[in-house]
mmCIF file of C-alpha atoms in Angstrom:
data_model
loop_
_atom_site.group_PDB
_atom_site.id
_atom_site.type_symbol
_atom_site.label_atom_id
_atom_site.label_comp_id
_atom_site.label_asym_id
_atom_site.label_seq_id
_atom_site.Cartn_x
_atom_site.Cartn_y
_atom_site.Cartn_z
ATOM 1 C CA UNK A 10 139.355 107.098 95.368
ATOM 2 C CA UNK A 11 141.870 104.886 96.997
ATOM 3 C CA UNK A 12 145.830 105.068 95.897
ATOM 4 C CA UNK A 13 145.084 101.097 96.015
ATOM 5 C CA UNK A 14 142.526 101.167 93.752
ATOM 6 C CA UNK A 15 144.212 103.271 91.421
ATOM 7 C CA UNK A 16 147.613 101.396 91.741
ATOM 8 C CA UNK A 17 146.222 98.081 91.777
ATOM 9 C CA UNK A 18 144.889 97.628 88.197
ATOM 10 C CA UNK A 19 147.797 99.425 87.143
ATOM 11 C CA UNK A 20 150.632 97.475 88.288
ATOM 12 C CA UNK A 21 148.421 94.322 87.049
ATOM 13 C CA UNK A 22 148.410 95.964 83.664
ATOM 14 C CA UNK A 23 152.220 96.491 83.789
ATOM 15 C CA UNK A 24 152.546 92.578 85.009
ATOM 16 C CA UNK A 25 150.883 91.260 82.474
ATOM 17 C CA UNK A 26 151.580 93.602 79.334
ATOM 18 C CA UNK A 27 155.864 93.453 80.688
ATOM 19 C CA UNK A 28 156.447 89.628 78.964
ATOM 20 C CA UNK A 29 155.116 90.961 75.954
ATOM 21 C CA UNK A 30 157.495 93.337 76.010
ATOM 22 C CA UNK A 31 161.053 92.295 74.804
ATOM 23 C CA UNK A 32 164.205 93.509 76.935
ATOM 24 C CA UNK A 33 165.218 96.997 78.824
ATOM 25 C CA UNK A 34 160.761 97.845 78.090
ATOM 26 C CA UNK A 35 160.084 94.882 79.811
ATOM 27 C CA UNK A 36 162.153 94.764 82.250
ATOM 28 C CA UNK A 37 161.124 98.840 83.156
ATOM 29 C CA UNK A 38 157.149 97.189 83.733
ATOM 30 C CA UNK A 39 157.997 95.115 85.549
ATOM 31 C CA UNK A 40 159.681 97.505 87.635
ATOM 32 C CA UNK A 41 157.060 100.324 87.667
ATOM 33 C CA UNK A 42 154.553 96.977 88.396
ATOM 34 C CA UNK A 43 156.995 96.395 91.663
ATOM 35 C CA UNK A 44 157.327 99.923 92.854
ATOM 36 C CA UNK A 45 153.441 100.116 92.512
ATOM 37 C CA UNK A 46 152.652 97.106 94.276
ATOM 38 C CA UNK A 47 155.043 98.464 96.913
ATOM 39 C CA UNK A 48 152.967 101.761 97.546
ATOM 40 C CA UNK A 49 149.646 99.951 97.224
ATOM 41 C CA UNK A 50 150.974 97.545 99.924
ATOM 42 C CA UNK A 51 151.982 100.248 102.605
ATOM 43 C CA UNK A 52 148.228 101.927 102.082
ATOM 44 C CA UNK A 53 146.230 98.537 102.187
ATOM 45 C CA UNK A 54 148.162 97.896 105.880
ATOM 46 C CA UNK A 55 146.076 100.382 107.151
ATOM 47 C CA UNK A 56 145.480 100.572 110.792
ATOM 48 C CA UNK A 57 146.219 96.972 111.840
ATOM 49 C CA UNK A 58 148.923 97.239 114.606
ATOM 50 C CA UNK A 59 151.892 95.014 112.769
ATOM 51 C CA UNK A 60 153.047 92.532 114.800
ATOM 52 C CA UNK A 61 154.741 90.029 112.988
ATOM 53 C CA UNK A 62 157.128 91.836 109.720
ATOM 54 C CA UNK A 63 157.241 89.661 106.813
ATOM 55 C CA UNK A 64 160.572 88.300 106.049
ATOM 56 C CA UNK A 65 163.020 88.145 102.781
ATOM 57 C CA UNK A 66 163.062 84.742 101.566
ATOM 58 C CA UNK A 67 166.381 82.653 101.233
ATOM 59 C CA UNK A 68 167.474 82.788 96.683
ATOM 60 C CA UNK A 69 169.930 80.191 97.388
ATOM 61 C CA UNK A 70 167.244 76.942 97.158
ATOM 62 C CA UNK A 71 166.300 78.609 94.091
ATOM 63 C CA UNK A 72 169.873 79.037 92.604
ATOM 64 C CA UNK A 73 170.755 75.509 93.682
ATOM 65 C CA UNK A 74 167.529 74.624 90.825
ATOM 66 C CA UNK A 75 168.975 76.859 88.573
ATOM 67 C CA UNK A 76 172.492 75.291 88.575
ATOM 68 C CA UNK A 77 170.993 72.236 88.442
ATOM 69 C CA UNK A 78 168.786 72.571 85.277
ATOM 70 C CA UNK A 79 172.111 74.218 83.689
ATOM 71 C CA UNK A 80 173.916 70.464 84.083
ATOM 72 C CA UNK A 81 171.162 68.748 82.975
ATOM 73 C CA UNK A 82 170.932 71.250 79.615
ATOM 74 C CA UNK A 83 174.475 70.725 79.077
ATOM 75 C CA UNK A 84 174.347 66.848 79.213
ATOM 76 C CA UNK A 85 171.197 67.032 77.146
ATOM 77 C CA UNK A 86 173.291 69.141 74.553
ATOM 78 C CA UNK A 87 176.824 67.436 75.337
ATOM 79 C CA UNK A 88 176.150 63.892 76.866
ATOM 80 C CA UNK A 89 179.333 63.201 78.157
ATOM 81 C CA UNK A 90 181.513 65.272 75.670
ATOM 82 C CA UNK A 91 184.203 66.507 78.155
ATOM 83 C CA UNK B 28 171.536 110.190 103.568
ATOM 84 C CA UNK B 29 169.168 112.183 102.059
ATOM 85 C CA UNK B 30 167.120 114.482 104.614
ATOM 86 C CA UNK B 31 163.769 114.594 102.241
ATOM 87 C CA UNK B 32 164.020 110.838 101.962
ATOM 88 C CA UNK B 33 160.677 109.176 103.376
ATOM 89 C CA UNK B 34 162.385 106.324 104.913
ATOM 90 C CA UNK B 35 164.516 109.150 107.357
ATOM 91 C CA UNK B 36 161.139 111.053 108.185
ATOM 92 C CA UNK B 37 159.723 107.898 109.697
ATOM 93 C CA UNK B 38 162.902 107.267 111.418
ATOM 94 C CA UNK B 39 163.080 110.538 112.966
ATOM 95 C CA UNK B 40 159.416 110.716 113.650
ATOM 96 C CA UNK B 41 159.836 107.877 115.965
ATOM 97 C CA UNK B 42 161.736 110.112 118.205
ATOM 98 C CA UNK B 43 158.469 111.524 119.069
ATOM 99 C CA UNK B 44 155.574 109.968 118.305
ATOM 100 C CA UNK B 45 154.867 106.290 119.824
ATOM 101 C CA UNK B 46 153.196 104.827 116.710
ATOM 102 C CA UNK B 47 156.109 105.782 114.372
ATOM 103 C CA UNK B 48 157.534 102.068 115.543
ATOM 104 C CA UNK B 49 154.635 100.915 113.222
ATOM 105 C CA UNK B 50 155.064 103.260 110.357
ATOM 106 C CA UNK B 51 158.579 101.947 110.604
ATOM 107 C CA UNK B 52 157.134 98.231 110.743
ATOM 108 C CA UNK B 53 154.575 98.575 107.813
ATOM 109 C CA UNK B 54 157.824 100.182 105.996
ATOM 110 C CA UNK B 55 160.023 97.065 106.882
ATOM 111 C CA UNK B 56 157.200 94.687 105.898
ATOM 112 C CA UNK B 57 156.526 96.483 102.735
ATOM 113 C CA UNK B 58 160.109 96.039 101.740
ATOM 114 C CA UNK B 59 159.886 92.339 102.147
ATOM 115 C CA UNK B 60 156.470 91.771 99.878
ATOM 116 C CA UNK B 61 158.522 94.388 97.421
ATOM 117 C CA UNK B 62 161.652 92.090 97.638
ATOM 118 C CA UNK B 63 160.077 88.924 97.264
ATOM 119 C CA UNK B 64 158.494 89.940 94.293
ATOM 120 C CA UNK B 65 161.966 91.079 92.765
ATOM 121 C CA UNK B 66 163.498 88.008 93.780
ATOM 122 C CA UNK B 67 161.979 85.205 91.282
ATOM 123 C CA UNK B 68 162.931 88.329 88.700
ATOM 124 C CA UNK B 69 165.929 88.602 89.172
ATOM 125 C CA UNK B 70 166.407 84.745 89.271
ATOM 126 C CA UNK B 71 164.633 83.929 86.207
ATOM 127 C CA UNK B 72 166.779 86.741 83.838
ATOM 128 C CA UNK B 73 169.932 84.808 85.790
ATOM 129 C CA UNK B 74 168.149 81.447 85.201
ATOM 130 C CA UNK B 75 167.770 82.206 81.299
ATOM 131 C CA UNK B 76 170.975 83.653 80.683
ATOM 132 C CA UNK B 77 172.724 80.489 81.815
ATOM 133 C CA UNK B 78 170.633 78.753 79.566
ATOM 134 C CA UNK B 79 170.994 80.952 76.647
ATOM 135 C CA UNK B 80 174.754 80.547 77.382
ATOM 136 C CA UNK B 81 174.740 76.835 77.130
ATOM 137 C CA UNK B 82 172.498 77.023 73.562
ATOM 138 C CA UNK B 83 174.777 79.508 71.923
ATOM 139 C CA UNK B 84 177.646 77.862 72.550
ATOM 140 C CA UNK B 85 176.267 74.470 71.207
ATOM 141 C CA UNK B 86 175.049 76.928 68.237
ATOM 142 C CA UNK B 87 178.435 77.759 67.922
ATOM 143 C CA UNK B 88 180.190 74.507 68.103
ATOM 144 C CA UNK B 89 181.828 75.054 70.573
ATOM 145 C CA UNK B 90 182.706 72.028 73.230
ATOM 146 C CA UNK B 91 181.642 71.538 76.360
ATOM 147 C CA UNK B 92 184.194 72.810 78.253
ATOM 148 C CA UNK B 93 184.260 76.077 76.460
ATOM 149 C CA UNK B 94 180.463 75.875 77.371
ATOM 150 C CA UNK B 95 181.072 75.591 80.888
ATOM 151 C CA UNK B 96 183.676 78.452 81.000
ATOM 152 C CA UNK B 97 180.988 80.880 79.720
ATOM 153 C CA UNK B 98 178.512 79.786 81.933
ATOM 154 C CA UNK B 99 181.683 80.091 84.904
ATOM 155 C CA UNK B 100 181.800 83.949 83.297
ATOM 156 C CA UNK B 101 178.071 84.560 83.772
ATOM 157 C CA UNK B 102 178.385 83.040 87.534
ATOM 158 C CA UNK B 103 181.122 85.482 88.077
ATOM 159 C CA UNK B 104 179.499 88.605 86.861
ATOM 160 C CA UNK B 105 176.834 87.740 89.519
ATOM 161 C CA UNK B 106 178.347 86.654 92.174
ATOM 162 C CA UNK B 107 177.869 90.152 93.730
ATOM 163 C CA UNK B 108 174.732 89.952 93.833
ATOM 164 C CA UNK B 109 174.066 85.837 95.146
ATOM 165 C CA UNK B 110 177.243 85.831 96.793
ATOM 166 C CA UNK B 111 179.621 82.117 96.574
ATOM 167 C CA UNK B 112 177.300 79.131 96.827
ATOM 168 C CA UNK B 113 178.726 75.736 98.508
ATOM 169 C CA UNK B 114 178.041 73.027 95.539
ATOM 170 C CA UNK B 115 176.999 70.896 98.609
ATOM 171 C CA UNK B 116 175.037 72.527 100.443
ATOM 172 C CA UNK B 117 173.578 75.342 98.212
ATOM 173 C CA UNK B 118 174.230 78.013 100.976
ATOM 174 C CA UNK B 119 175.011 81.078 99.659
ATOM 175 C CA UNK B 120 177.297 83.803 101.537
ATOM 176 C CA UNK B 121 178.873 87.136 100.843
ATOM 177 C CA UNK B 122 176.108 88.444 98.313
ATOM 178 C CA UNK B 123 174.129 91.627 97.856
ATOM 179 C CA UNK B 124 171.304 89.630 98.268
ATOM 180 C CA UNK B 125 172.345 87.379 101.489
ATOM 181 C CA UNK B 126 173.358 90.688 102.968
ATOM 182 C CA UNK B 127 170.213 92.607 102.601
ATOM 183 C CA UNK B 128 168.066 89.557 103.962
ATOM 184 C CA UNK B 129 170.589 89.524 106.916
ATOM 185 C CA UNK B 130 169.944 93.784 107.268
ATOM 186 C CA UNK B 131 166.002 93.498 107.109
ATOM 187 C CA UNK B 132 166.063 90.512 109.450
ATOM 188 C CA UNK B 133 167.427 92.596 111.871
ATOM 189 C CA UNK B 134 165.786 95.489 111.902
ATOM 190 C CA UNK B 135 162.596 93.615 111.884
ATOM 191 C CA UNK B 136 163.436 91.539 114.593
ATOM 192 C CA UNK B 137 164.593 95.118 116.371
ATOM 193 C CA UNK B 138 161.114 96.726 115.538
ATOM 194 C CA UNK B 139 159.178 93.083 116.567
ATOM 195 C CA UNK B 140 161.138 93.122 120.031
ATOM 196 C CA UNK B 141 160.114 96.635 120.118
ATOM 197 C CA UNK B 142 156.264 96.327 119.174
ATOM 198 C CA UNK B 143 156.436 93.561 121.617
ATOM 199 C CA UNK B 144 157.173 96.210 124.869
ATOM 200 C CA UNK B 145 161.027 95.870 124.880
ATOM 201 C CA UNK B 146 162.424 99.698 125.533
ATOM 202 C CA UNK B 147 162.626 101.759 122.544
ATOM 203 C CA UNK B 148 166.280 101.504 121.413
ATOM 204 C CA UNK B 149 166.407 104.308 118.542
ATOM 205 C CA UNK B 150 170.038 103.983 118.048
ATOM 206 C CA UNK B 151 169.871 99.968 117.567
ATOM 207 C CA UNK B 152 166.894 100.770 115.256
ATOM 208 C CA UNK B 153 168.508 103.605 113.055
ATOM 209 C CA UNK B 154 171.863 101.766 112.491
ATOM 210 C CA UNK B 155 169.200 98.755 111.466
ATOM 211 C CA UNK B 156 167.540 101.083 109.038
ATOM 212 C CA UNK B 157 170.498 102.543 107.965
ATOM 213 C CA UNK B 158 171.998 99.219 107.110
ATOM 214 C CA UNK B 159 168.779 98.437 105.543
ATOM 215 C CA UNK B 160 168.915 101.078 102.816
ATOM 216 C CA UNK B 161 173.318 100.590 102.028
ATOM 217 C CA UNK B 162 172.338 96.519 101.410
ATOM 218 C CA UNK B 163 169.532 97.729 99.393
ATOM 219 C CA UNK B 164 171.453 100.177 97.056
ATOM 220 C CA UNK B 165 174.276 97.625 97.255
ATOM 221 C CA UNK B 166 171.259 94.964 95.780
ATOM 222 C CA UNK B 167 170.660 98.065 92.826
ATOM 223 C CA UNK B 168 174.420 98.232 92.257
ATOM 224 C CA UNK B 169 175.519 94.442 91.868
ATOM 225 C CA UNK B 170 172.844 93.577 89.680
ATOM 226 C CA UNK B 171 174.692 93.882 86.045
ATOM 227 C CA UNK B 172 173.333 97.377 83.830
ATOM 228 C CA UNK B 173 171.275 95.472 81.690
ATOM 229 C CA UNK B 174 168.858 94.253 84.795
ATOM 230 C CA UNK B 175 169.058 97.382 87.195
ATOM 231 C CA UNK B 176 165.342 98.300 86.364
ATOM 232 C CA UNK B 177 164.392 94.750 87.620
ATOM 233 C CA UNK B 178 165.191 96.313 91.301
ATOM 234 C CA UNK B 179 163.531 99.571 91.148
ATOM 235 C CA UNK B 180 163.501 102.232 93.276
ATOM 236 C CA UNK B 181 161.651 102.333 96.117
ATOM 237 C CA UNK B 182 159.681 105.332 97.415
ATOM 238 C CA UNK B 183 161.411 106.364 100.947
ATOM 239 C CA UNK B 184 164.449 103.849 100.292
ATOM 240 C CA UNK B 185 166.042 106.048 97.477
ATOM 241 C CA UNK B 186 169.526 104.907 96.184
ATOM 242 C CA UNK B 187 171.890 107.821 95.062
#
């Protein structure tokens, strides 16, 4: 039996059970869900020659979304209240 | 550096053994899908604090600008890990996180160059490496206690 498809199911068990979960329990499946995905990526490569190496993506588009939807929850709350 | 770490075995194997460049490369592309599945994590706890922020403080009573100075607090106590964003532009610079996208950028870009016939250059691809795992643990250590399990750790890039 592959470590793939013992990992696989597993870290899809931890992904879905981990919002279930409230705070540091959470937050620990969804880490053990990471670290397993991580393994079960390295052994599905196989023996494909990489060529291309995936790259990290940029957070700050992201955080600019974040900051924004912050405003617009303190002018929903606030209005204009300075 | 730890000597039984996985991440120095395939470093030192390449010293020998010709395919090692693609253990390295399947261990630099396996710490991108890993990171980009941490990333929307990390940004949604971040994402949902702030909001939390604002709530509680309307909760509270308290005004606006009072509002906005906790939400300033919660910027600063991760600003180590996103770095200082222009309000402008939304680029983001100084970070854990800007840093270790800058580290794995370049040592994949080393290994590509490499895979791609350009003379093995083991020093340029250890201090890569090297630099790799220090942004990484730096990632661990800027996000805030509460959170560190969000950026576990990973087998062969093990953080003291």
């Amino acid at each position: 039996m592959s470590v793939s498809t013992i990992l696989t199911p597993v870290a899809s068990i931890l992904d879905s059970a981990a919002p279930s979960v409230p705070g540091v329990g959470g937050t620990v499946m969804r880490a053990l869900a990471a670290a397993s995905r991580f393994i079960v990526d390295i052994a599905a490569q196989g023996l494909d020659p990489v060529k291309h190496i995936e790259r990290l993506h940029a957070a700050d588009p992201a955080l600019k979304g974040v900051r924004s939807e912050w405003k617009q929850k303190l002018d929903e709350l606030y209005g204009d209240d300075a | 550096m730890r000597l039984h770490s996985i991440f120095l075995v395939a470093l030192l194997a390449s010293t020998c053994n010709p395919s090692a460049l693609q253990i390295q490369a399947r261990l630099a592309n396996s710490v991108a899908v890993a990171g980009n599945r941490i990333l929307p994590l990390l940004l949604d706890v971040y994402r949902a604090e702030g909001l939390q922020i604002i709530e509680q403080a309307r909760a509270g009573g308290l005004s606006r600008s009072d509002a906005e100075a906790r939400l300033q607090a919660h910027v600063l106590t991760w600003r180590a890990v996103w770095g200082e964003c222009d309000e402008g532009t939304g680029a983001c610079q100084g970070g854990a996180w800007p840093s270790l996208r800058a580290a794995h950028d370049a040592w994949a870009a080393s290994l590509e160059r490499q895979i791609a016939g350009e003379p093995l250059d083991l020093a340029a691809v250890t201090r890569h490496a090297s630099e790799l795992r220090n942004a990484y643990c730096q990632l661990r250590a800027s996000v805030p206690q509460a959170h560190r399990a969000s950026v576990p750790q990973l087998p062969g890039v093990a953080c003291p």
